[in-house]
XYZ file of C-alpha atoms in Angstrom:
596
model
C 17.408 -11.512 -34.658
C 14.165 -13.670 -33.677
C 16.232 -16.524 -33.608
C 19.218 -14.845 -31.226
C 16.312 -13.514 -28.892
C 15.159 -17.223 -28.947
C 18.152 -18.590 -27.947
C 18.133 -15.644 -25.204
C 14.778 -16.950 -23.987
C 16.040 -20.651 -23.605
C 18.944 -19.112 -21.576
C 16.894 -17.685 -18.851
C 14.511 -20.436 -18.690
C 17.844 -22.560 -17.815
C 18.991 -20.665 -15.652
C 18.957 -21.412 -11.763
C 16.392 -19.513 -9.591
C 18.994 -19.086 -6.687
C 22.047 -17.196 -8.149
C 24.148 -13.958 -6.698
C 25.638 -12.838 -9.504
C 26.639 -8.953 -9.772
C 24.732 -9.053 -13.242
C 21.438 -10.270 -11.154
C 21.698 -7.043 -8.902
C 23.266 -4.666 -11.081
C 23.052 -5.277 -14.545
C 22.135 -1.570 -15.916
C 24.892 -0.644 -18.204
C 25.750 2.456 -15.498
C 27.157 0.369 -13.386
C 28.953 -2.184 -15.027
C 32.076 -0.069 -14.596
C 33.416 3.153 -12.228
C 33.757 4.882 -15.366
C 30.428 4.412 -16.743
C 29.112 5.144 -13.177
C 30.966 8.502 -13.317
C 29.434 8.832 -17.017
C 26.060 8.478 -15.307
C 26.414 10.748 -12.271
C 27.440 13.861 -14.833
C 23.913 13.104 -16.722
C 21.790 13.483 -13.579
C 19.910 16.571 -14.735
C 19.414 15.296 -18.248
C 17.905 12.020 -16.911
C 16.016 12.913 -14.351
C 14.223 15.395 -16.602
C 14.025 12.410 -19.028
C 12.379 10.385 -15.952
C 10.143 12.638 -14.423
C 8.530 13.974 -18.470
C 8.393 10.538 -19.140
C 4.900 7.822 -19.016
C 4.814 4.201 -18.696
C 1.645 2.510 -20.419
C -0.718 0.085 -19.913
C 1.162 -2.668 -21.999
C 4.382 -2.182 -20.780
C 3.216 -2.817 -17.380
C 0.884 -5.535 -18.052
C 3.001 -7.388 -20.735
C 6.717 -6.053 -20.795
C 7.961 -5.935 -17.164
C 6.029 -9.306 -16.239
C 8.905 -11.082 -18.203
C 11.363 -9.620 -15.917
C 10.203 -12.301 -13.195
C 11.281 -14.961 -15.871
C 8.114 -17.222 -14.517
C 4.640 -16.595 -14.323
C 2.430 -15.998 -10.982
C 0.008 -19.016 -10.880
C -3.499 -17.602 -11.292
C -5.752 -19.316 -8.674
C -7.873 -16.819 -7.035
C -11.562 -15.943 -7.123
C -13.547 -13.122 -5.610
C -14.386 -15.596 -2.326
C -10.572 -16.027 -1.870
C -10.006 -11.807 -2.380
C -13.009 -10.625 -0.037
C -11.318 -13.343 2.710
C -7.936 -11.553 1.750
C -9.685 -8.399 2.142
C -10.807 -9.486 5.798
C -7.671 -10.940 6.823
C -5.518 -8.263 5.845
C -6.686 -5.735 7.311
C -8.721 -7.109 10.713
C -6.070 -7.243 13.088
C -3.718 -4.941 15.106
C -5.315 -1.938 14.115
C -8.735 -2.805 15.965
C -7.782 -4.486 18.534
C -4.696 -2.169 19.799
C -5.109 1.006 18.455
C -8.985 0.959 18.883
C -7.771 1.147 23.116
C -4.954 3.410 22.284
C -6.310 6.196 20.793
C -9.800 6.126 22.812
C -7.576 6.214 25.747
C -5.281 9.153 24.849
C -7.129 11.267 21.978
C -10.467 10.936 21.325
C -12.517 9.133 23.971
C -15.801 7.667 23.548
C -16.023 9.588 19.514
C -13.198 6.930 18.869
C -16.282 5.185 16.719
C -16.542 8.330 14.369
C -12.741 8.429 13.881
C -13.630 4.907 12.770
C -16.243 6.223 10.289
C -14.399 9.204 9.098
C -11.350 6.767 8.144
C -13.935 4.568 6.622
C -15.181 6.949 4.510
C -11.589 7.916 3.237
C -10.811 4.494 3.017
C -13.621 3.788 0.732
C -13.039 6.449 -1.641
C -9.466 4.965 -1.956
C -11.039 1.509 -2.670
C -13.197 3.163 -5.740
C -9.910 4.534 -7.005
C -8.075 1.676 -6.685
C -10.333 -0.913 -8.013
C -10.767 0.664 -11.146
C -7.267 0.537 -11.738
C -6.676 -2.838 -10.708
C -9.088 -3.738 -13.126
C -7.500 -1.918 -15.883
C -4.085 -2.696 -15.074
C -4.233 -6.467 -13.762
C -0.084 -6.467 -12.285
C 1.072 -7.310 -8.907
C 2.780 -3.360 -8.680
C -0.606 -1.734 -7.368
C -0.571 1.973 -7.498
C 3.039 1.830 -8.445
C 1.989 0.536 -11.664
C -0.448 2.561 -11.459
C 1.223 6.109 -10.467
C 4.049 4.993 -13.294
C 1.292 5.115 -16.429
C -0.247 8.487 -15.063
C 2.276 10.783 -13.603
C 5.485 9.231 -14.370
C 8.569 7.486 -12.982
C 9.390 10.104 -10.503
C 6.326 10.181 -8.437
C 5.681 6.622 -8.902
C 9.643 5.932 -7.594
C 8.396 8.407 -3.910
C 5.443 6.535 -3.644
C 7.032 3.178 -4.374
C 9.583 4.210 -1.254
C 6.807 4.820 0.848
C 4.909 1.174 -0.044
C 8.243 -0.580 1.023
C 8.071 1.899 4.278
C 4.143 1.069 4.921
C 5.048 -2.283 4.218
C 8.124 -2.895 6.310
C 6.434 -0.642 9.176
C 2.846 -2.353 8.734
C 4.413 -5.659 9.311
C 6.474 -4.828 12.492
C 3.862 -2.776 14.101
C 1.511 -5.912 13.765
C 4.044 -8.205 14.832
C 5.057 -6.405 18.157
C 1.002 -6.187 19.044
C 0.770 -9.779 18.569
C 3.076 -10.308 21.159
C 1.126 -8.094 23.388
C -1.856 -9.685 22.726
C -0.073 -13.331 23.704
C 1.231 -12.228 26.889
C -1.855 -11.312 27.635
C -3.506 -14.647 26.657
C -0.593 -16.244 28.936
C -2.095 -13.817 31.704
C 0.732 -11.345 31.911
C 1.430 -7.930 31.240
C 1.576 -6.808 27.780
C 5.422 -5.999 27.751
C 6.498 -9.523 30.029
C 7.661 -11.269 26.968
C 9.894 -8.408 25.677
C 13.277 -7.664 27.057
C 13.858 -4.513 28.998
C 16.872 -2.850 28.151
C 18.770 0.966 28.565
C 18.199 2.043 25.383
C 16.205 5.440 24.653
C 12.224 5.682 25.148
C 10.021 3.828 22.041
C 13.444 1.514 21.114
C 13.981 0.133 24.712
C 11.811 -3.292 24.229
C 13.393 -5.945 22.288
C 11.017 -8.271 20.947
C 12.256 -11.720 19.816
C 8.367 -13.272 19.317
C 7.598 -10.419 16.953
C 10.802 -12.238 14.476
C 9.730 -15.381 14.637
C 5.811 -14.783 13.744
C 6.972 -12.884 10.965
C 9.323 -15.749 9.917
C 6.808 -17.713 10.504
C 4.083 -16.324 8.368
C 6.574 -15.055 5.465
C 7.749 -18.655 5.316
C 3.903 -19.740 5.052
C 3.032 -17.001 1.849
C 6.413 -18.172 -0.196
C 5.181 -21.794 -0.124
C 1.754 -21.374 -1.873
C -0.402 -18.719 -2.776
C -3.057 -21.022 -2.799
C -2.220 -22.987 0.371
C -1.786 -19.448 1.875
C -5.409 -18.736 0.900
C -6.812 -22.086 2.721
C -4.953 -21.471 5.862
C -6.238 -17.729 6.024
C -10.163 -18.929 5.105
C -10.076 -20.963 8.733
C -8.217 -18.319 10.376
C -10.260 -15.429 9.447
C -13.342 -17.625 10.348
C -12.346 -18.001 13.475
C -11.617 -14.744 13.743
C -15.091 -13.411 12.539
C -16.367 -15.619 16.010
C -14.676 -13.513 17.578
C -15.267 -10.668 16.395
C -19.129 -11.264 16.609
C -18.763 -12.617 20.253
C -16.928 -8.952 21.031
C -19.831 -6.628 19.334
C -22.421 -8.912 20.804
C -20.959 -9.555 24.347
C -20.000 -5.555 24.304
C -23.459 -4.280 23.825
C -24.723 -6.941 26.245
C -22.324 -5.209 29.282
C -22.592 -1.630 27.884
C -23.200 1.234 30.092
C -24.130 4.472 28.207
C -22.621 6.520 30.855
C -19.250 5.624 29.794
C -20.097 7.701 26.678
C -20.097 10.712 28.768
C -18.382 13.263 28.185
C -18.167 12.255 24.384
C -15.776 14.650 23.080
C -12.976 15.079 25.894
C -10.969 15.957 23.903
C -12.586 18.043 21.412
C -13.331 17.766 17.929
C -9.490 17.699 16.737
C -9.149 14.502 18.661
C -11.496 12.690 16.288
C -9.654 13.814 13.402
C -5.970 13.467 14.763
C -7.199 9.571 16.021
C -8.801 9.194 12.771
C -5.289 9.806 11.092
C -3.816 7.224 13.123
C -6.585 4.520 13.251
C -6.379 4.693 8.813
C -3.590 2.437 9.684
C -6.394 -0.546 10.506
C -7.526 -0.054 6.703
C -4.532 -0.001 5.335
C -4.313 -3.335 4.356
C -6.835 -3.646 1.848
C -4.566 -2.457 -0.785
C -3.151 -5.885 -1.201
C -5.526 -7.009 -3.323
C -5.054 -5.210 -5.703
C -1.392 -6.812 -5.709
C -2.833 -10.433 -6.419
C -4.714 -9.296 -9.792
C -2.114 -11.633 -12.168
C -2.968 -14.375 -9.452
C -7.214 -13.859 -10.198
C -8.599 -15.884 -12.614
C -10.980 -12.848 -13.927
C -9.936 -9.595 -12.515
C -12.497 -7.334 -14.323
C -15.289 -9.529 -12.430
C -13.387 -10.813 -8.906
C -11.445 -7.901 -8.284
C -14.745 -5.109 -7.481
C -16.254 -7.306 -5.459
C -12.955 -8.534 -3.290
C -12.377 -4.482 -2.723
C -15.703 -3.304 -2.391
C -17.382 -6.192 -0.650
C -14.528 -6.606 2.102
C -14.143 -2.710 2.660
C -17.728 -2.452 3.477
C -18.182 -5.217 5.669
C -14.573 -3.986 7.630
C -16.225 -0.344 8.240
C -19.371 -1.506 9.853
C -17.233 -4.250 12.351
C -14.464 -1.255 13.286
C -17.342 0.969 13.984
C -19.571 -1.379 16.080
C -16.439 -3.209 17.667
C -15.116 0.893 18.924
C -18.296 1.617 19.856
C -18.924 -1.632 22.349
C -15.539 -1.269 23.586
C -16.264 2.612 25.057
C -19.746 1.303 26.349
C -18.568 -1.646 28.111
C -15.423 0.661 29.610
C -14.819 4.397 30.597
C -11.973 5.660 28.010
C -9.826 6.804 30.911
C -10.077 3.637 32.427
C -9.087 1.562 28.582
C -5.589 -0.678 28.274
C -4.038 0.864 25.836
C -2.024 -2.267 24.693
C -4.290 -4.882 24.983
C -7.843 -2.864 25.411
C -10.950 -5.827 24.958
C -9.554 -8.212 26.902
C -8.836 -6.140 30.252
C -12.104 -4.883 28.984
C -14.025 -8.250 29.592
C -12.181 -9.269 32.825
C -13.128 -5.957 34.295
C -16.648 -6.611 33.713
C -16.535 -10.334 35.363
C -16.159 -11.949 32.075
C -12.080 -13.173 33.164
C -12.821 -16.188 31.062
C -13.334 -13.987 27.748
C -10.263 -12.173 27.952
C -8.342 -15.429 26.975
C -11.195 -15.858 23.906
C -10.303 -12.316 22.857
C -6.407 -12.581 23.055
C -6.878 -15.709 20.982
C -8.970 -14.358 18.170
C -6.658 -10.802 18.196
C -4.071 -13.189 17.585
C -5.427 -15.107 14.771
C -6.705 -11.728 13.223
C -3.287 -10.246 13.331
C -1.640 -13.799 12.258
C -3.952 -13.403 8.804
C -2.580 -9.561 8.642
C 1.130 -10.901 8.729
C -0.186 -14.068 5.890
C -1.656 -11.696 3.413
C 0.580 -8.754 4.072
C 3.622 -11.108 3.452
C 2.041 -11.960 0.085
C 0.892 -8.435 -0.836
C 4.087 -6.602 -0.123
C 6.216 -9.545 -2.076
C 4.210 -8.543 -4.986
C 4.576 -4.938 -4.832
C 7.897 -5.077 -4.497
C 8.789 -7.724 -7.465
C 7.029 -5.335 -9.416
C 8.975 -1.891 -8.259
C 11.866 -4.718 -9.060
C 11.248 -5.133 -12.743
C 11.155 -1.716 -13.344
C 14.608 -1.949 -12.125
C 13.570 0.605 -9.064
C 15.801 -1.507 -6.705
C 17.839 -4.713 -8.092
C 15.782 -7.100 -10.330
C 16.968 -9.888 -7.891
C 14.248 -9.442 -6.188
C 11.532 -9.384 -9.339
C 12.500 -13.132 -10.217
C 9.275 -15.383 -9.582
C 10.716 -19.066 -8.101
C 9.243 -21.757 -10.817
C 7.820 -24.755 -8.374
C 5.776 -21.909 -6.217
C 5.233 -19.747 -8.146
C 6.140 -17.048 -5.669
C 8.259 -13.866 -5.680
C 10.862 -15.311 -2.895
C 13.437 -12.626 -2.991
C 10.911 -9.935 -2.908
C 9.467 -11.266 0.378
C 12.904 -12.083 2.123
C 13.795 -8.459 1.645
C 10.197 -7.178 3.447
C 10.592 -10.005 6.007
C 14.023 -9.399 7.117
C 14.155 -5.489 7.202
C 10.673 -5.391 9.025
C 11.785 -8.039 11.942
C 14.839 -5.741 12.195
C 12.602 -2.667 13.373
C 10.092 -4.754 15.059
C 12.360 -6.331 17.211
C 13.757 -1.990 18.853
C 10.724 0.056 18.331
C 7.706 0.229 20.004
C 4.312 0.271 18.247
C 2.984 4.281 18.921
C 6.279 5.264 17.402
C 5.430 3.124 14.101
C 1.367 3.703 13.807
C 1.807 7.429 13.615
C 4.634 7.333 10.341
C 2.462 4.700 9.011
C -0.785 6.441 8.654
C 1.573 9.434 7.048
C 2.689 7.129 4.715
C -0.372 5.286 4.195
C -2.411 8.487 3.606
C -0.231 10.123 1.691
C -0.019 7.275 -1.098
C -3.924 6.916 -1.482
C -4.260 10.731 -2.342
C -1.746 10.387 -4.699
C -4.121 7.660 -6.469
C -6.898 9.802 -6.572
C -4.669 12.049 -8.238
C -3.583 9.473 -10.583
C -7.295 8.605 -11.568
C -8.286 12.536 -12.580
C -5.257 12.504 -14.756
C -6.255 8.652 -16.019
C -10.132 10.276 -16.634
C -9.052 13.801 -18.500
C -5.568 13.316 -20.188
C -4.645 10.760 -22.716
C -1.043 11.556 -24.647
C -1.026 12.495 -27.972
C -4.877 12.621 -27.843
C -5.474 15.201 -25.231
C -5.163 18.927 -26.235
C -2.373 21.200 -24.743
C -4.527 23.843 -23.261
C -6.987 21.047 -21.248
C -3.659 19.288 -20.101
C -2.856 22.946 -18.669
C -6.099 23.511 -17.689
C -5.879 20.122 -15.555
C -2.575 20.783 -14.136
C -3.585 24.162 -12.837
C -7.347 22.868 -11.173
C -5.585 19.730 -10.030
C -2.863 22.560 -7.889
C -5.865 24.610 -6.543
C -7.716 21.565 -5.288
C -4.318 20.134 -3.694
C -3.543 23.536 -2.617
C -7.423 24.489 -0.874
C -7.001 21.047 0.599
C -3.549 21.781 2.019
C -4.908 25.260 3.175
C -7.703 23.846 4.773
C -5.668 21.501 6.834
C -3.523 23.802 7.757
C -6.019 26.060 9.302
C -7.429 23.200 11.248
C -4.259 22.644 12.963
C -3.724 26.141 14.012
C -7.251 27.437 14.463
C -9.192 23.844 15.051
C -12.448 26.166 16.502
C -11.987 28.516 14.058
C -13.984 28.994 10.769
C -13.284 32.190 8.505
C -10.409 30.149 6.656
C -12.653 27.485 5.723
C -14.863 30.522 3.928
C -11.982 30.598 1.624
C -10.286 26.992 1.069
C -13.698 25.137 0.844
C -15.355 27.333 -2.174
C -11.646 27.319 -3.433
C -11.807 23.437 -3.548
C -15.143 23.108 -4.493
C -14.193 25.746 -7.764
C -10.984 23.582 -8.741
C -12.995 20.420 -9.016
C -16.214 22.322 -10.541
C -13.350 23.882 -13.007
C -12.724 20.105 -13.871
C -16.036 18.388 -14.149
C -17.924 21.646 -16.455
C -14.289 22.707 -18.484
C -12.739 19.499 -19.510
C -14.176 16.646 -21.517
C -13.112 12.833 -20.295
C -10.368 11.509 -22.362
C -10.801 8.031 -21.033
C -14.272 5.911 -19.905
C -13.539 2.293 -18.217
C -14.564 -0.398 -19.944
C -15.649 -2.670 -16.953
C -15.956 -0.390 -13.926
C -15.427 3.185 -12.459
C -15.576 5.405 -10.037
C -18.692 7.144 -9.759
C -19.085 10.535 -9.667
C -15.669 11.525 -10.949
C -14.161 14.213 -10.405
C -16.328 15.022 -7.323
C -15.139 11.952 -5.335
C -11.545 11.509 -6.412
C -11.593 15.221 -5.809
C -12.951 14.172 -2.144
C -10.441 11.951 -1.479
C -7.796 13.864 -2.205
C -9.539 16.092 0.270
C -9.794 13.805 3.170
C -6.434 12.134 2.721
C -4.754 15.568 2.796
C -7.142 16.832 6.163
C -5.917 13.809 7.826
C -2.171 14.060 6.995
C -2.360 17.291 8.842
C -4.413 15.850 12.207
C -0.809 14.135 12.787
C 1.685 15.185 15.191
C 5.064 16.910 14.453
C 7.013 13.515 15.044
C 5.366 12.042 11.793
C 6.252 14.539 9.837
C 9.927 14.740 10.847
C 9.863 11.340 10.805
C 8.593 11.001 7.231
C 10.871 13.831 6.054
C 14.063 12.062 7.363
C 12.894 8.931 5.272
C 11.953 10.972 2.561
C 15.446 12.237 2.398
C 16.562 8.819 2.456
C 14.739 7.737 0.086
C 15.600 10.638 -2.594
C 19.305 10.147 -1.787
C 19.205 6.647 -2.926
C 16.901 7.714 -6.150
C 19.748 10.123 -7.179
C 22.261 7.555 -6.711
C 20.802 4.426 -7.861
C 17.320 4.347 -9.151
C 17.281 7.033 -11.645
C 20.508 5.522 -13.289
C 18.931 2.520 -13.137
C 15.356 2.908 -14.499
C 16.964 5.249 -17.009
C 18.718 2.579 -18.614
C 15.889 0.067 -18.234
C 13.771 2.398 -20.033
C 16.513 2.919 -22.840
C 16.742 -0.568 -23.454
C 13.040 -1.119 -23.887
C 13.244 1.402 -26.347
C 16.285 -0.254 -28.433
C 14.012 -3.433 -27.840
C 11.159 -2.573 -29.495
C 13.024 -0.862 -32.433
C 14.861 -4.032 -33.063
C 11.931 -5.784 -32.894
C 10.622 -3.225 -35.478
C 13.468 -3.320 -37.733
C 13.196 -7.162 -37.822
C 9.641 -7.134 -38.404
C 10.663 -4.689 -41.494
C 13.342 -7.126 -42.676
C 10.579 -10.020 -42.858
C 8.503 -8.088 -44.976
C 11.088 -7.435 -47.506
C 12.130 -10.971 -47.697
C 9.194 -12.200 -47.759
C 8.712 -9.471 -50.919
C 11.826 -11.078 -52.224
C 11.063 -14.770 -52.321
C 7.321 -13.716 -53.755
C 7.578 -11.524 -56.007
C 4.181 -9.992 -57.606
């Protein structure tokens, strides 16, 4: 059997990177025939029990599904390269459009606490995700992640909605780029588009916003490492910028543009704060290139926690100048620091500003191209969608496939829809995810299987419900009573109880062996929390927006990836007792030829 599986390996190694065979896309025994497709659609209930009861592990993630890529990723990152990673991917659009957009329309001059409120979320989402990155060194992220702790099922919904953030993130940064070039070319921010009859948010075709995403996804499938270089000098020149804004800013501020402060009440810091989580939404990447680090357990923390830090304190300062220097009413929403600076005399700066926007959002595109590759080569092993596109190319070193499929469907919907329609579904999606990891790291801390009693696994499902349910309830009251406060009497103490319930009733199951979150359960707890609050400050449209894609994506779970990752699962397990049987046999020869 060793030697047939052997022989097996030699195969694949032999076999061409570039090949379109139905076996590549489709080769789950379910669909190797109409009959055996039929078989499968009759055992839907029975399997998607099986999936959604069933755990991944630590191994099987870190060892197994790696060999599904057929090469390795070329480990040749540090912590320098992640914290510029961390900068690059996550400085760009978000700051520099949405910063105008939102002060403009829904929160004035307080547009610097939305900044800090999403900060704080988004930090709490970096503790959760860097210990897991640390434990679990693969390029899936919290897929990988979700898929050890709660299972196939909710790992498969959140894995939908990384391919949505992704494809989304990309095209929403794309189309402000090209806003941000007219306006360096001294035009309005739409010029370059082309004005057609179609309906309101799809009517502006942008061609630049394809090629700069061709561009840059051509760029992150030659090299990771080359990819790294080219975003070090871009992001430098970037953080010129950036200080030239803050400092320049301050130097031109007038405080009476800070009057009135809240003009549009309280709610509009927390509804802009929903949509400006969108400008941290990047960071998540990095925890994509852990099987590219050369020491994870050591680089990883401080590319996450070093680069999240630094990002807070620049969004904050950079909202801050931009509301001092102009009166929100009188903001661009599409290209808001540079009008900025020519209205204040400084015409020359606007052209400084457009140029570093660009360069910011150029090194969003380079390391979202290379995050969102990885993420989805992993969701491809596990046979999610076809393993086609979890094959690693052997000269780069790159997941190829996996970032064609990102670039191509995300230059699709940035070329129709405008970028207010995308920001809001984004942050939905975006939001949504990161509570779902906090989740995933209470159930990591307090439940280990076949080591964890049945009446503390209970226990934890039922606190984990009230402090999802509180934090649903108090969200909900905030959107129909935002000046009220007798329902937050009730949810808060509620919350507060659930995640007492879990720090004082259940033991830990699990301690980190590197690094943790502190304070657990209290901040995953938190997170959880916030994430949830925020989901709620959205708008109608983002929720009926994210349903229809929901729907979507559950349609093409019932009829494709269940089947699939059922029978990937299956075969691991006929794998391994092979492998044990044939282990067994070797033994008893070996008994044989020396006998005692």
């Amino acid at each position: 059997m060793s030697y047939i599986a052997e022989q097996v390996d030699d195969e694949v190694q032999q076999r061409s990177y570039w090949r379109w065979s139905k076996q590549d896309f489709l080769p789950e025994e379910s669909f190797q025939s109409l009959g055996n497709y039929r078989h499968a659609l009759s055992q839907t209930c029975f399997r998607f029990k099986d999936r959604l009861t069933s755990r991944s592990d630590d191994a099987i993630e870190i060892v197994q599904l790696r060999k599904q890529s057929e090469n390795e990723m070329k480990r040749c990152l540090n912590w320098w390269d992640l914290i510029w990673f961390g900068f690059g991917s996550v400085i760009g659009a978000g700051i520099f459009v949405l910063t105008g957009q939102e002060a403009n329309q829904t929160a004035g001059p307080a547009i610097v606490l939305s900044y800090a409120v999403s900060g704080v979320s988004a930090m709490l989402s970096v503790f959760c995700y860097t210990e897991f990155a640390i434990e679990i060194p693969v390029a899936g992220g919290s897929f990988a992640y979700l898929r050890i702790e709660l299972g196939d099922f909710a790992a498969f919904i959140t894995a939908a909605n990384i391919l949505l953030e992704s494809i989304v993130g990309s095209a929403a940064v794309a189309r402000a780029w090209t806003s941000y070039f007219a306006t360096l070319l001294n035009r309005e921010s739409n010029s370059l588009r082309i004005h057609t009859n179609l309906r309101e948010g799809y009517n502006l075709l942008d061609p630049i916003a394809v090629a700069v995403l061709g561009i840059a996804a051509t760029i992150a499938m030659i090299s990771t490492r080359k990819t790294s270089y080219f975003n070090w000098i871009a992001s430098a020149v970037n953080t010129i910028v950036i200080l030239f804004v803050i400092i320049a800013g301050f130097a031109h501020a007038d405080t009476s543009n800070l009057k009135p402060f809240l003009p549009f009440g309280t709610p509009g810091i927390f509804k802009a704060a929903a949509v400006v989580y969108f400008a941290y939404g990047g960071f998540d990447n990095i925890a994509t290139m852990a099987e590219e680090t050369k020491n994870p357990s050591r680089d990883i923390p401080i590319g996450l926690l070093g680069s999240m830090s630094i990002t807070t304190v620049i969004y904050c300062l950079m909202a801050l100048s931009l509301t001092m220097m102009q009166k929100y009413t009188d903001i661009d929403p599409n290209a808001a620091y540079s009008v900025a600076f020519q209205n204040v005399g400084m015409k020359w700066a606007k052209y400084l500003v457009a140029l570093g926007a660009l360069k910011g959002m150029t090194t969003v595109l380079l390391v979202g191209a290379l995050g969102q590759a990885r993420y989805t080569s992993h969701i491809a092993r596990a046979h999610m969608i076809p393993p086609w596109f979890a094959l690693v190319h052997p000269k780069t070193g790159t997941p190829i496939n996996a970032t064609l499929l990102i670039t191509i469907s995300s230059t699709v919907i940035a070329f129709f829809s405008s970028l207010d329609v995308l920001a809001s579904l984004l942050s939905l999606s975006t939001l949504f995810i990161f509570m779902m990891m906090a989740v995933a790291l209470l159930v990591r801390r307090y439940y280990v299987r076949e080591t964890t009693p049945q009446k503390d696994l209970l226990k934890l499902i039922i606190l984990l419900l009230i402090i999802i349910a509180s934090s649903i309830g108090t969200s909900a009251y905030w959107g129909l009573k935002p000046n009220g406060w007798v329902g937050y009497v009730i949810t808060v103490p509620i919350w507060f109880l659930g995640t007492l319930g879990i720090s004082v009733l259940l033991p830990q199951q699990r301690k980190p062996k590197v690094w943790g979150v502190p304070l657990v359960p209290w901040l995953p707890s938190l997170s959880i929390a916030i994430n949830i609050f925020l989901m709620g400050s959205l708008g109608d449209q983002a929720f009926i927006r994210f349903g229809v894609c929901t729907i979507v994506m559950l349609v093409y779970y019932f009829f494709f990836g269940l089947h699939a990752t059922y029978d990937m699962a299956h075969q691991q397990r006929k794998t391994e007792s092979l492998k044990i049987i044939d282990h067994e046999d070797a033994k008893t020869n070996l008994g044989l030829q020396n006998p005692v």
